[in-house]
mmCIF file with all atom_site columns, C-alpha atoms in Angstrom:
data_model
loop_
_atom_site.group_PDB
_atom_site.id
_atom_site.type_symbol
_atom_site.label_atom_id
_atom_site.label_alt_id
_atom_site.label_comp_id
_atom_site.label_asym_id
_atom_site.label_entity_id
_atom_site.label_seq_id
_atom_site.pdbx_PDB_ins_code
_atom_site.Cartn_x
_atom_site.Cartn_y
_atom_site.Cartn_z
_atom_site.occupancy
_atom_site.B_iso_or_equiv
_atom_site.pdbx_formal_charge
_atom_site.auth_seq_id
_atom_site.auth_comp_id
_atom_site.auth_asym_id
_atom_site.auth_atom_id
_atom_site.pdbx_PDB_model_num
ATOM 1   C CA . MET S 1 1   ? 115.870 51.352 71.497 1.00 75.00 ? 1   MET S CA 1
ATOM 2   C CA . CYS S 1 2   ? 118.232 48.466 71.978 1.00 90.00 ? 2   CYS S CA 1
ATOM 3   C CA . ARG S 1 3   ? 120.829 46.827 74.196 1.00 94.00 ? 3   ARG S CA 1
ATOM 4   C CA . PHE S 1 4   ? 124.417 46.091 73.296 1.00 97.00 ? 4   PHE S CA 1
ATOM 5   C CA . LEU S 1 5   ? 127.513 44.568 74.822 1.00 98.00 ? 5   LEU S CA 1
ATOM 6   C CA . ILE S 1 6   ? 131.136 44.566 73.692 1.00 98.00 ? 6   ILE S CA 1
ATOM 7   C CA . VAL S 1 7   ? 133.730 42.283 75.245 1.00 98.00 ? 7   VAL S CA 1
ATOM 8   C CA . LYS S 1 8   ? 137.451 42.699 74.604 1.00 98.00 ? 8   LYS S CA 1
ATOM 9   C CA . SER S 1 9   ? 139.888 40.391 76.343 1.00 97.00 ? 9   SER S CA 1
ATOM 10  C CA . LYS S 1 10  ? 143.621 39.726 76.575 1.00 96.00 ? 10  LYS S CA 1
ATOM 11  C CA . ASN S 1 11  ? 142.813 36.012 76.416 1.00 96.00 ? 11  ASN S CA 1
ATOM 12  C CA . PHE S 1 12  ? 140.476 34.031 74.208 1.00 97.00 ? 12  PHE S CA 1
ATOM 13  C CA . PHE S 1 13  ? 137.004 33.352 75.593 1.00 96.00 ? 13  PHE S CA 1
ATOM 14  C CA . SER S 1 14  ? 134.020 31.247 74.525 1.00 96.00 ? 14  SER S CA 1
ATOM 15  C CA . LEU S 1 15  ? 131.077 32.990 72.897 1.00 96.00 ? 15  LEU S CA 1
ATOM 16  C CA . GLU S 1 16  ? 128.337 30.791 74.344 1.00 96.00 ? 16  GLU S CA 1
ATOM 17  C CA . PRO S 1 17  ? 128.418 31.919 78.003 1.00 95.00 ? 17  PRO S CA 1
ATOM 18  C CA . TRP S 1 18  ? 128.501 35.551 76.958 1.00 96.00 ? 18  TRP S CA 1
ATOM 19  C CA . LEU S 1 19  ? 125.530 35.031 74.647 1.00 96.00 ? 19  LEU S CA 1
ATOM 20  C CA . ILE S 1 20  ? 123.624 33.568 77.586 1.00 95.00 ? 20  ILE S CA 1
ATOM 21  C CA . LYS S 1 21  ? 124.521 36.535 79.789 1.00 93.00 ? 21  LYS S CA 1
ATOM 22  C CA . PHE S 1 22  ? 123.512 38.976 77.078 1.00 95.00 ? 22  PHE S CA 1
ATOM 23  C CA . ALA S 1 23  ? 120.179 37.216 76.455 1.00 95.00 ? 23  ALA S CA 1
ATOM 24  C CA . HIS S 1 24  ? 119.391 37.596 80.153 1.00 93.00 ? 24  HIS S CA 1
ATOM 25  C CA . LEU S 1 25  ? 120.425 41.260 80.057 1.00 90.00 ? 25  LEU S CA 1
ATOM 26  C CA . ALA S 1 26  ? 118.229 41.994 77.033 1.00 91.00 ? 26  ALA S CA 1
ATOM 27  C CA . LYS S 1 27  ? 115.177 40.179 78.406 1.00 92.00 ? 27  LYS S CA 1
ATOM 28  C CA . ASN S 1 28  ? 115.283 41.773 81.836 1.00 89.00 ? 28  ASN S CA 1
ATOM 29  C CA . HIS S 1 29  ? 115.911 45.404 80.905 1.00 88.00 ? 29  HIS S CA 1
ATOM 30  C CA . PRO S 1 30  ? 112.984 46.663 78.796 1.00 86.00 ? 30  PRO S CA 1
ATOM 31  C CA . THR S 1 31  ? 112.744 50.180 77.395 1.00 84.00 ? 31  THR S CA 1
ATOM 32  C CA . PRO S 1 32  ? 111.247 53.019 79.480 1.00 84.00 ? 32  PRO S CA 1
ATOM 33  C CA . GLU S 1 33  ? 107.952 52.246 77.706 1.00 84.00 ? 33  GLU S CA 1
ATOM 34  C CA . GLU S 1 34  ? 108.286 48.581 78.773 1.00 86.00 ? 34  GLU S CA 1
ATOM 35  C CA . ASP S 1 35  ? 108.982 47.418 75.217 1.00 83.00 ? 35  ASP S CA 1
ATOM 36  C CA . MET S 1 36  ? 111.134 44.339 75.046 1.00 86.00 ? 36  MET S CA 1
ATOM 37  C CA . GLN S 1 37  ? 114.312 44.000 73.006 1.00 87.00 ? 37  GLN S CA 1
ATOM 38  C CA . GLU S 1 38  ? 112.526 41.252 71.078 1.00 90.00 ? 38  GLU S CA 1
ATOM 39  C CA . ASP S 1 39  ? 112.947 42.274 67.428 1.00 90.00 ? 39  ASP S CA 1
ATOM 40  C CA . GLY S 1 40  ? 116.014 40.224 66.694 1.00 94.00 ? 40  GLY S CA 1
ATOM 41  C CA . TRP S 1 41  ? 119.638 40.104 67.672 1.00 96.00 ? 41  TRP S CA 1
ATOM 42  C CA . GLY S 1 42  ? 123.115 39.816 66.258 1.00 97.00 ? 42  GLY S CA 1
ATOM 43  C CA . VAL S 1 43  ? 126.631 38.888 67.261 1.00 98.00 ? 43  VAL S CA 1
ATOM 44  C CA . ALA S 1 44  ? 129.986 39.570 65.630 1.00 98.00 ? 44  ALA S CA 1
ATOM 45  C CA . TRP S 1 45  ? 133.286 38.091 66.710 1.00 98.00 ? 45  TRP S CA 1
ATOM 46  C CA . LEU S 1 46  ? 136.865 38.314 65.545 1.00 95.00 ? 46  LEU S CA 1
ATOM 47  C CA . ASN S 1 47  ? 138.237 35.094 64.094 1.00 92.00 ? 47  ASN S CA 1
ATOM 48  C CA . ASN S 1 48  ? 141.765 34.986 62.649 1.00 90.00 ? 48  ASN S CA 1
ATOM 49  C CA . ASN S 1 49  ? 141.618 38.766 62.141 1.00 90.00 ? 49  ASN S CA 1
ATOM 50  C CA . ARG S 1 50  ? 138.332 38.492 60.225 1.00 93.00 ? 50  ARG S CA 1
ATOM 51  C CA . TRP S 1 51  ? 134.837 39.272 61.398 1.00 96.00 ? 51  TRP S CA 1
ATOM 52  C CA . LYS S 1 52  ? 132.164 36.598 61.617 1.00 96.00 ? 52  LYS S CA 1
ATOM 53  C CA . ILE S 1 53  ? 128.596 37.849 61.931 1.00 97.00 ? 53  ILE S CA 1
ATOM 54  C CA . ARG S 1 54  ? 125.365 36.019 62.746 1.00 96.00 ? 54  ARG S CA 1
ATOM 55  C CA . LYS S 1 55  ? 121.909 37.576 63.015 1.00 96.00 ? 55  LYS S CA 1
ATOM 56  C CA . SER S 1 56  ? 118.356 36.484 63.777 1.00 96.00 ? 56  SER S CA 1
ATOM 57  C CA . ILE S 1 57  ? 114.925 38.137 63.776 1.00 95.00 ? 57  ILE S CA 1
ATOM 58  C CA . LYS S 1 58  ? 113.797 36.146 66.826 1.00 95.00 ? 58  LYS S CA 1
ATOM 59  C CA . PRO S 1 59  ? 114.038 37.381 70.426 1.00 95.00 ? 59  PRO S CA 1
ATOM 60  C CA . ILE S 1 60  ? 117.461 36.402 71.680 1.00 96.00 ? 60  ILE S CA 1
ATOM 61  C CA . TRP S 1 61  ? 116.137 34.696 74.826 1.00 96.00 ? 61  TRP S CA 1
ATOM 62  C CA . GLU S 1 62  ? 114.094 32.326 72.676 1.00 96.00 ? 62  GLU S CA 1
ATOM 63  C CA . GLU S 1 63  ? 117.254 30.987 71.060 1.00 96.00 ? 63  GLU S CA 1
ATOM 64  C CA . VAL S 1 64  ? 119.339 30.211 74.128 1.00 94.00 ? 64  VAL S CA 1
ATOM 65  C CA . ARG S 1 65  ? 119.200 26.493 73.292 1.00 92.00 ? 65  ARG S CA 1
ATOM 66  C CA . GLN S 1 66  ? 120.890 27.275 69.993 1.00 91.00 ? 66  GLN S CA 1
ATOM 67  C CA . PHE S 1 67  ? 123.888 28.919 71.625 1.00 94.00 ? 67  PHE S CA 1
ATOM 68  C CA . SER S 1 68  ? 125.762 25.626 71.909 1.00 92.00 ? 68  SER S CA 1
ATOM 69  C CA . GLN S 1 69  ? 126.376 26.044 68.170 1.00 90.00 ? 69  GLN S CA 1
ATOM 70  C CA . PHE S 1 70  ? 128.516 29.079 68.989 1.00 90.00 ? 70  PHE S CA 1
ATOM 71  C CA . ASP S 1 71  ? 131.455 27.094 70.320 1.00 88.00 ? 71  ASP S CA 1
ATOM 72  C CA . TYR S 1 72  ? 133.869 29.678 68.973 1.00 92.00 ? 72  TYR S CA 1
ATOM 73  C CA . GLN S 1 73  ? 136.845 31.228 70.728 1.00 95.00 ? 73  GLN S CA 1
ATOM 74  C CA . THR S 1 74  ? 137.606 34.924 70.307 1.00 97.00 ? 74  THR S CA 1
ATOM 75  C CA . ASN S 1 75  ? 139.103 37.877 72.124 1.00 97.00 ? 75  ASN S CA 1
ATOM 76  C CA . LEU S 1 76  ? 136.661 40.494 70.808 1.00 98.00 ? 76  LEU S CA 1
ATOM 77  C CA . ALA S 1 77  ? 132.892 40.142 70.401 1.00 98.00 ? 77  ALA S CA 1
ATOM 78  C CA . ILE S 1 78  ? 129.947 42.502 69.870 1.00 98.00 ? 78  ILE S CA 1
ATOM 79  C CA . PHE S 1 79  ? 126.366 41.632 70.853 1.00 98.00 ? 79  PHE S CA 1
ATOM 80  C CA . HIS S 1 80  ? 123.171 43.548 70.004 1.00 97.00 ? 80  HIS S CA 1
ATOM 81  C CA . ALA S 1 81  ? 119.466 43.055 70.759 1.00 96.00 ? 81  ALA S CA 1
ATOM 82  C CA . ARG S 1 82  ? 116.927 45.210 68.975 1.00 92.00 ? 82  ARG S CA 1
ATOM 83  C CA . SER S 1 83  ? 113.651 46.902 69.797 1.00 81.00 ? 83  SER S CA 1
ATOM 84  C CA . ALA S 1 84  ? 112.249 48.325 66.550 1.00 74.00 ? 84  ALA S CA 1
ATOM 85  C CA . SER S 1 85  ? 110.756 51.813 66.799 1.00 65.00 ? 85  SER S CA 1
ATOM 86  C CA . PHE S 1 86  ? 108.172 51.162 64.055 1.00 56.00 ? 86  PHE S CA 1
ATOM 87  C CA . SER S 1 87  ? 106.190 48.049 63.134 1.00 60.00 ? 87  SER S CA 1
ATOM 88  C CA . HIS S 1 88  ? 107.182 48.235 59.460 1.00 60.00 ? 88  HIS S CA 1
ATOM 89  C CA . HIS S 1 89  ? 110.827 47.954 60.521 1.00 63.00 ? 89  HIS S CA 1
ATOM 90  C CA . LYS S 1 90  ? 110.340 44.569 62.167 1.00 73.00 ? 90  LYS S CA 1
ATOM 91  C CA . ASN S 1 91  ? 111.245 41.138 60.739 1.00 70.00 ? 91  ASN S CA 1
ATOM 92  C CA . ASN S 1 92  ? 113.974 42.420 58.465 1.00 80.00 ? 92  ASN S CA 1
ATOM 93  C CA . LEU S 1 93  ? 117.338 40.768 59.053 1.00 86.00 ? 93  LEU S CA 1
ATOM 94  C CA . GLU S 1 94  ? 119.193 43.609 57.317 1.00 88.00 ? 94  GLU S CA 1
ATOM 95  C CA . PHE S 1 95  ? 117.987 46.003 60.003 1.00 89.00 ? 95  PHE S CA 1
ATOM 96  C CA . ASN S 1 96  ? 119.560 43.946 62.773 1.00 94.00 ? 96  ASN S CA 1
ATOM 97  C CA . GLN S 1 97  ? 122.945 44.923 64.103 1.00 96.00 ? 97  GLN S CA 1
ATOM 98  C CA . PRO S 1 98  ? 125.925 44.890 64.203 1.00 98.00 ? 98  PRO S CA 1
ATOM 99  C CA . PHE S 1 99  ? 126.191 46.721 60.884 1.00 98.00 ? 99  PHE S CA 1
ATOM 100 C CA . TYR S 1 100 ? 129.363 46.165 58.866 1.00 97.00 ? 100 TYR S CA 1
ATOM 101 C CA . LYS S 1 101 ? 130.764 48.481 56.217 1.00 96.00 ? 101 LYS S CA 1
ATOM 102 C CA . GLU S 1 102 ? 134.215 49.614 55.063 1.00 93.00 ? 102 GLU S CA 1
ATOM 103 C CA . ASP S 1 103 ? 135.853 47.328 57.655 1.00 94.00 ? 103 ASP S CA 1
ATOM 104 C CA . PHE S 1 104 ? 133.909 49.009 60.470 1.00 97.00 ? 104 PHE S CA 1
ATOM 105 C CA . LEU S 1 105 ? 131.351 47.422 62.793 1.00 98.00 ? 105 LEU S CA 1
ATOM 106 C CA . PHE S 1 106 ? 128.642 49.584 64.350 1.00 98.00 ? 106 PHE S CA 1
ATOM 107 C CA . VAL S 1 107 ? 126.068 49.114 67.118 1.00 98.00 ? 107 VAL S CA 1
ATOM 108 C CA . PHE S 1 108 ? 123.547 51.698 68.289 1.00 97.00 ? 108 PHE S CA 1
ATOM 109 C CA . ASN S 1 109 ? 121.080 52.320 71.080 1.00 95.00 ? 109 ASN S CA 1
ATOM 110 C CA . GLY S 1 110 ? 119.068 55.505 71.142 1.00 94.00 ? 110 GLY S CA 1
ATOM 111 C CA . LEU S 1 111 ? 116.244 57.642 69.864 1.00 91.00 ? 111 LEU S CA 1
ATOM 112 C CA . VAL S 1 112 ? 116.589 61.013 68.140 1.00 91.00 ? 112 VAL S CA 1
ATOM 113 C CA . SER S 1 113 ? 113.460 63.070 67.399 1.00 86.00 ? 113 SER S CA 1
ATOM 114 C CA . LYS S 1 114 ? 112.866 65.054 64.207 1.00 82.00 ? 114 LYS S CA 1
ATOM 115 C CA . ILE S 1 115 ? 116.390 65.118 62.870 1.00 81.00 ? 115 ILE S CA 1
ATOM 116 C CA . LYS S 1 116 ? 116.968 67.103 59.662 1.00 83.00 ? 116 LYS S CA 1
ATOM 117 C CA . ILE S 1 117 ? 120.401 66.803 58.081 1.00 81.00 ? 117 ILE S CA 1
ATOM 118 C CA . ASN S 1 118 ? 121.352 67.961 54.603 1.00 79.00 ? 118 ASN S CA 1
ATOM 119 C CA . PHE S 1 119 ? 123.518 64.967 53.813 1.00 76.00 ? 119 PHE S CA 1
ATOM 120 C CA . ASN S 1 120 ? 122.895 62.200 51.327 1.00 82.00 ? 120 ASN S CA 1
ATOM 121 C CA . LEU S 1 121 ? 123.086 59.323 53.798 1.00 86.00 ? 121 LEU S CA 1
ATOM 122 C CA . GLU S 1 122 ? 122.602 55.635 53.098 1.00 87.00 ? 122 GLU S CA 1
ATOM 123 C CA . GLY S 1 123 ? 120.111 53.565 55.054 1.00 80.00 ? 123 GLY S CA 1
ATOM 124 C CA . ASP S 1 124 ? 116.449 53.334 55.981 1.00 85.00 ? 124 ASP S CA 1
ATOM 125 C CA . LEU S 1 125 ? 116.915 53.390 59.743 1.00 88.00 ? 125 LEU S CA 1
ATOM 126 C CA . GLY S 1 126 ? 118.209 56.187 61.918 1.00 88.00 ? 126 GLY S CA 1
ATOM 127 C CA . ALA S 1 127 ? 121.009 53.925 63.131 1.00 93.00 ? 127 ALA S CA 1
ATOM 128 C CA . GLN S 1 128 ? 122.087 53.178 59.560 1.00 93.00 ? 128 GLN S CA 1
ATOM 129 C CA . LYS S 1 129 ? 122.129 56.872 58.709 1.00 93.00 ? 129 LYS S CA 1
ATOM 130 C CA . ILE S 1 130 ? 124.178 57.773 61.786 1.00 95.00 ? 130 ILE S CA 1
ATOM 131 C CA . PHE S 1 131 ? 126.687 55.084 60.814 1.00 96.00 ? 131 PHE S CA 1
ATOM 132 C CA . SER S 1 132 ? 126.765 56.488 57.262 1.00 95.00 ? 132 SER S CA 1
ATOM 133 C CA . LEU S 1 133 ? 127.268 60.023 58.602 1.00 96.00 ? 133 LEU S CA 1
ATOM 134 C CA . ILE S 1 134 ? 130.294 58.978 60.657 1.00 97.00 ? 134 ILE S CA 1
ATOM 135 C CA . LEU S 1 135 ? 131.854 57.151 57.696 1.00 96.00 ? 135 LEU S CA 1
ATOM 136 C CA . LEU S 1 136 ? 131.173 60.111 55.407 1.00 94.00 ? 136 LEU S CA 1
ATOM 137 C CA . LEU S 1 137 ? 132.828 62.557 57.794 1.00 95.00 ? 137 LEU S CA 1
ATOM 138 C CA . LYS S 1 138 ? 135.757 60.223 58.317 1.00 95.00 ? 138 LYS S CA 1
ATOM 139 C CA . GLN S 1 139 ? 136.572 60.521 54.621 1.00 93.00 ? 139 GLN S CA 1
ATOM 140 C CA . LYS S 1 140 ? 137.003 64.253 55.164 1.00 91.00 ? 140 LYS S CA 1
ATOM 141 C CA . VAL S 1 141 ? 138.679 64.472 58.580 1.00 95.00 ? 141 VAL S CA 1
ATOM 142 C CA . LYS S 1 142 ? 140.500 61.083 58.561 1.00 86.00 ? 142 LYS S CA 1
ATOM 143 C CA . LYS S 1 143 ? 140.621 60.726 62.362 1.00 95.00 ? 143 LYS S CA 1
ATOM 144 C CA . ILE S 1 144 ? 137.827 58.509 63.675 1.00 96.00 ? 144 ILE S CA 1
ATOM 145 C CA . GLU S 1 145 ? 137.431 60.398 66.962 1.00 97.00 ? 145 GLU S CA 1
ATOM 146 C CA . THR S 1 146 ? 136.980 63.680 65.090 1.00 97.00 ? 146 THR S CA 1
ATOM 147 C CA . ALA S 1 147 ? 134.391 62.149 62.737 1.00 97.00 ? 147 ALA S CA 1
ATOM 148 C CA . ILE S 1 148 ? 132.379 60.903 65.731 1.00 98.00 ? 148 ILE S CA 1
ATOM 149 C CA . GLU S 1 149 ? 132.570 64.281 67.497 1.00 98.00 ? 149 GLU S CA 1
ATOM 150 C CA . LYS S 1 150 ? 131.463 66.154 64.382 1.00 97.00 ? 150 LYS S CA 1
ATOM 151 C CA . SER S 1 151 ? 128.610 63.684 63.859 1.00 96.00 ? 151 SER S CA 1
ATOM 152 C CA . TYR S 1 152 ? 127.397 64.279 67.410 1.00 97.00 ? 152 TYR S CA 1
ATOM 153 C CA . PHE S 1 153 ? 127.384 68.070 67.006 1.00 96.00 ? 153 PHE S CA 1
ATOM 154 C CA . ILE S 1 154 ? 125.589 67.850 63.653 1.00 95.00 ? 154 ILE S CA 1
ATOM 155 C CA . ILE S 1 155 ? 122.909 65.588 65.132 1.00 95.00 ? 155 ILE S CA 1
ATOM 156 C CA . LYS S 1 156 ? 122.531 67.695 68.288 1.00 94.00 ? 156 LYS S CA 1
ATOM 157 C CA . ASN S 1 157 ? 122.226 70.947 66.342 1.00 93.00 ? 157 ASN S CA 1
ATOM 158 C CA . ASN S 1 158 ? 119.746 69.558 63.821 1.00 93.00 ? 158 ASN S CA 1
ATOM 159 C CA . SER S 1 159 ? 117.292 67.597 65.935 1.00 92.00 ? 159 SER S CA 1
ATOM 160 C CA . GLU S 1 160 ? 114.452 68.425 68.298 1.00 90.00 ? 160 GLU S CA 1
ATOM 161 C CA . LYS S 1 161 ? 115.516 66.075 71.075 1.00 91.00 ? 161 LYS S CA 1
ATOM 162 C CA . ILE S 1 162 ? 118.051 63.364 71.720 1.00 94.00 ? 162 ILE S CA 1
ATOM 163 C CA . ARG S 1 163 ? 116.555 60.884 74.136 1.00 94.00 ? 163 ARG S CA 1
ATOM 164 C CA . GLY S 1 164 ? 119.607 58.710 73.698 1.00 95.00 ? 164 GLY S CA 1
ATOM 165 C CA . LEU S 1 165 ? 122.606 58.620 71.378 1.00 97.00 ? 165 LEU S CA 1
ATOM 166 C CA . ASN S 1 166 ? 124.729 55.632 72.319 1.00 97.00 ? 166 ASN S CA 1
ATOM 167 C CA . PHE S 1 167 ? 126.903 53.761 69.877 1.00 98.00 ? 167 PHE S CA 1
ATOM 168 C CA . ALA S 1 168 ? 130.180 51.984 69.351 1.00 98.00 ? 168 ALA S CA 1
ATOM 169 C CA . LEU S 1 169 ? 132.332 51.875 66.250 1.00 98.00 ? 169 LEU S CA 1
ATOM 170 C CA . ILE S 1 170 ? 134.818 49.026 65.995 1.00 98.00 ? 170 ILE S CA 1
ATOM 171 C CA . LYS S 1 171 ? 137.814 49.060 63.677 1.00 96.00 ? 171 LYS S CA 1
ATOM 172 C CA . GLU S 1 172 ? 140.117 46.040 63.802 1.00 92.00 ? 172 GLU S CA 1
ATOM 173 C CA . THR S 1 173 ? 140.659 45.644 67.575 1.00 94.00 ? 173 THR S CA 1
ATOM 174 C CA . LYS S 1 174 ? 139.897 49.237 68.597 1.00 97.00 ? 174 LYS S CA 1
ATOM 175 C CA . VAL S 1 175 ? 136.536 50.179 70.096 1.00 98.00 ? 175 VAL S CA 1
ATOM 176 C CA . TYR S 1 176 ? 135.317 53.783 69.877 1.00 98.00 ? 176 TYR S CA 1
ATOM 177 C CA . GLY S 1 177 ? 132.376 54.474 72.184 1.00 98.00 ? 177 GLY S CA 1
ATOM 178 C CA . PHE S 1 178 ? 129.956 57.355 72.668 1.00 98.00 ? 178 PHE S CA 1
ATOM 179 C CA . ASN S 1 179 ? 127.340 57.871 75.400 1.00 98.00 ? 179 ASN S CA 1
ATOM 180 C CA . TYR S 1 180 ? 124.874 60.765 75.403 1.00 98.00 ? 180 TYR S CA 1
ATOM 181 C CA . PHE S 1 181 ? 121.275 61.141 76.571 1.00 97.00 ? 181 PHE S CA 1
ATOM 182 C CA . GLU S 1 182 ? 118.830 63.857 77.573 1.00 95.00 ? 182 GLU S CA 1
ATOM 183 C CA . GLU S 1 183 ? 116.359 61.688 79.482 1.00 92.00 ? 183 GLU S CA 1
ATOM 184 C CA . SER S 1 184 ? 115.807 58.119 80.778 1.00 93.00 ? 184 SER S CA 1
ATOM 185 C CA . LYS S 1 185 ? 119.252 58.058 82.388 1.00 94.00 ? 185 LYS S CA 1
ATOM 186 C CA . ASP S 1 186 ? 118.780 54.620 83.940 1.00 92.00 ? 186 ASP S CA 1
ATOM 187 C CA . TYR S 1 187 ? 118.158 53.142 80.500 1.00 94.00 ? 187 TYR S CA 1
ATOM 188 C CA . TYR S 1 188 ? 120.662 55.054 78.389 1.00 96.00 ? 188 TYR S CA 1
ATOM 189 C CA . GLN S 1 189 ? 123.656 55.141 80.701 1.00 97.00 ? 189 GLN S CA 1
ATOM 190 C CA . LEU S 1 190 ? 126.457 52.993 79.301 1.00 98.00 ? 190 LEU S CA 1
ATOM 191 C CA . TRP S 1 191 ? 128.788 51.125 81.631 1.00 98.00 ? 191 TRP S CA 1
ATOM 192 C CA . GLN S 1 192 ? 132.366 49.917 81.441 1.00 97.00 ? 192 GLN S CA 1
ATOM 193 C CA . GLY S 1 193 ? 133.194 46.711 83.287 1.00 97.00 ? 193 GLY S CA 1
ATOM 194 C CA . ARG S 1 194 ? 136.736 45.576 83.902 1.00 96.00 ? 194 ARG S CA 1
ATOM 195 C CA . ASN S 1 195 ? 138.931 42.998 85.491 1.00 95.00 ? 195 ASN S CA 1
ATOM 196 C CA . GLN S 1 196 ? 142.596 42.140 84.951 1.00 93.00 ? 196 GLN S CA 1
ATOM 197 C CA . LYS S 1 197 ? 141.849 40.210 81.764 1.00 94.00 ? 197 LYS S CA 1
ATOM 198 C CA . LEU S 1 198 ? 139.050 42.035 79.960 1.00 96.00 ? 198 LEU S CA 1
ATOM 199 C CA . ILE S 1 199 ? 136.987 45.163 79.468 1.00 97.00 ? 199 ILE S CA 1
ATOM 200 C CA . CYS S 1 200 ? 133.290 45.416 78.567 1.00 97.00 ? 200 CYS S CA 1
ATOM 201 C CA . LEU S 1 201 ? 131.121 48.199 77.246 1.00 98.00 ? 201 LEU S CA 1
ATOM 202 C CA . SER S 1 202 ? 127.542 47.413 78.174 1.00 97.00 ? 202 SER S CA 1
ATOM 203 C CA . SER S 1 203 ? 124.051 48.875 78.299 1.00 94.00 ? 203 SER S CA 1
ATOM 204 C CA . ASN S 1 204 ? 123.743 47.421 81.816 1.00 93.00 ? 204 ASN S CA 1
ATOM 205 C CA . ARG S 1 205 ? 125.852 46.132 84.658 1.00 92.00 ? 205 ARG S CA 1
ATOM 206 C CA . PHE S 1 206 ? 125.361 42.378 84.711 1.00 87.00 ? 206 PHE S CA 1
ATOM 207 C CA . SER S 1 207 ? 128.161 40.746 86.698 1.00 82.00 ? 207 SER S CA 1
ATOM 208 C CA . ASP S 1 208 ? 129.602 41.034 90.200 1.00 78.00 ? 208 ASP S CA 1
ATOM 209 C CA . ASN S 1 209 ? 132.921 39.728 88.893 1.00 87.00 ? 209 ASN S CA 1
ATOM 210 C CA . LEU S 1 210 ? 133.687 43.013 87.133 1.00 95.00 ? 210 LEU S CA 1
ATOM 211 C CA . ALA S 1 211 ? 134.365 46.498 88.463 1.00 96.00 ? 211 ALA S CA 1
ATOM 212 C CA . TRP S 1 212 ? 131.821 48.841 86.857 1.00 97.00 ? 212 TRP S CA 1
ATOM 213 C CA . ASP S 1 213 ? 132.123 52.534 86.065 1.00 97.00 ? 213 ASP S CA 1
ATOM 214 C CA . LYS S 1 214 ? 129.908 54.876 84.087 1.00 97.00 ? 214 LYS S CA 1
ATOM 215 C CA . ALA S 1 215 ? 131.135 55.442 80.555 1.00 98.00 ? 215 ALA S CA 1
ATOM 216 C CA . PRO S 1 216 ? 132.305 59.007 79.805 1.00 97.00 ? 216 PRO S CA 1
ATOM 217 C CA . PHE S 1 217 ? 129.388 61.268 78.964 1.00 97.00 ? 217 PHE S CA 1
ATOM 218 C CA . GLY S 1 218 ? 129.199 63.295 75.756 1.00 96.00 ? 218 GLY S CA 1
ATOM 219 C CA . GLN S 1 219 ? 132.701 62.481 74.557 1.00 96.00 ? 219 GLN S CA 1
ATOM 220 C CA . VAL S 1 220 ? 134.489 59.826 72.544 1.00 97.00 ? 220 VAL S CA 1
ATOM 221 C CA . PHE S 1 221 ? 136.305 57.149 74.514 1.00 97.00 ? 221 PHE S CA 1
ATOM 222 C CA . VAL S 1 222 ? 138.527 54.410 73.145 1.00 97.00 ? 222 VAL S CA 1
ATOM 223 C CA . PHE S 1 223 ? 139.695 51.010 74.317 1.00 94.00 ? 223 PHE S CA 1
#
């Protein structure tokens, strides 16, 4: 279970203030079991049409003083804070998101119980395997939206329960989002925040300066 935030803007913005906002969001919105998103964090931002990625295994709110190092300007950034489901999955930087592969970025928040899929998928974590499934299906169907939809139906039809299945796939400057849950609505509901200059996809509403709407449920949306 995790938190994520994506910010896409018409104008360039500074990473540091958004990192501070996201650290506050992650610290103050624990999981339904009161677990903290304290098992590391990551940020990716677009710089001259290339992705820069930084990750840490520390709780994000413990590194706020380090954010002054992120004096970068961008118009698209992805933030993720992690709560590991199992103790043996902690303290591994490779398990922290965003994941990057085949020019795609991926962030995930959710929990799927007893999933059995007959695909040879890469990854040790459920999030890694879901990302691999989408990329595998995209090779066959070409269209990203269709690959995401097919992945959802495969997961839904081959698992015992989907507590939450929230993710975003980013390709170049396009963001493909998906929001689905079967319980813990207050935790798993994704939100879209907007003003005239930018749009956010967030695990929580966090600012009065944006107009917030619930993200579409159970379907792919793009911005």
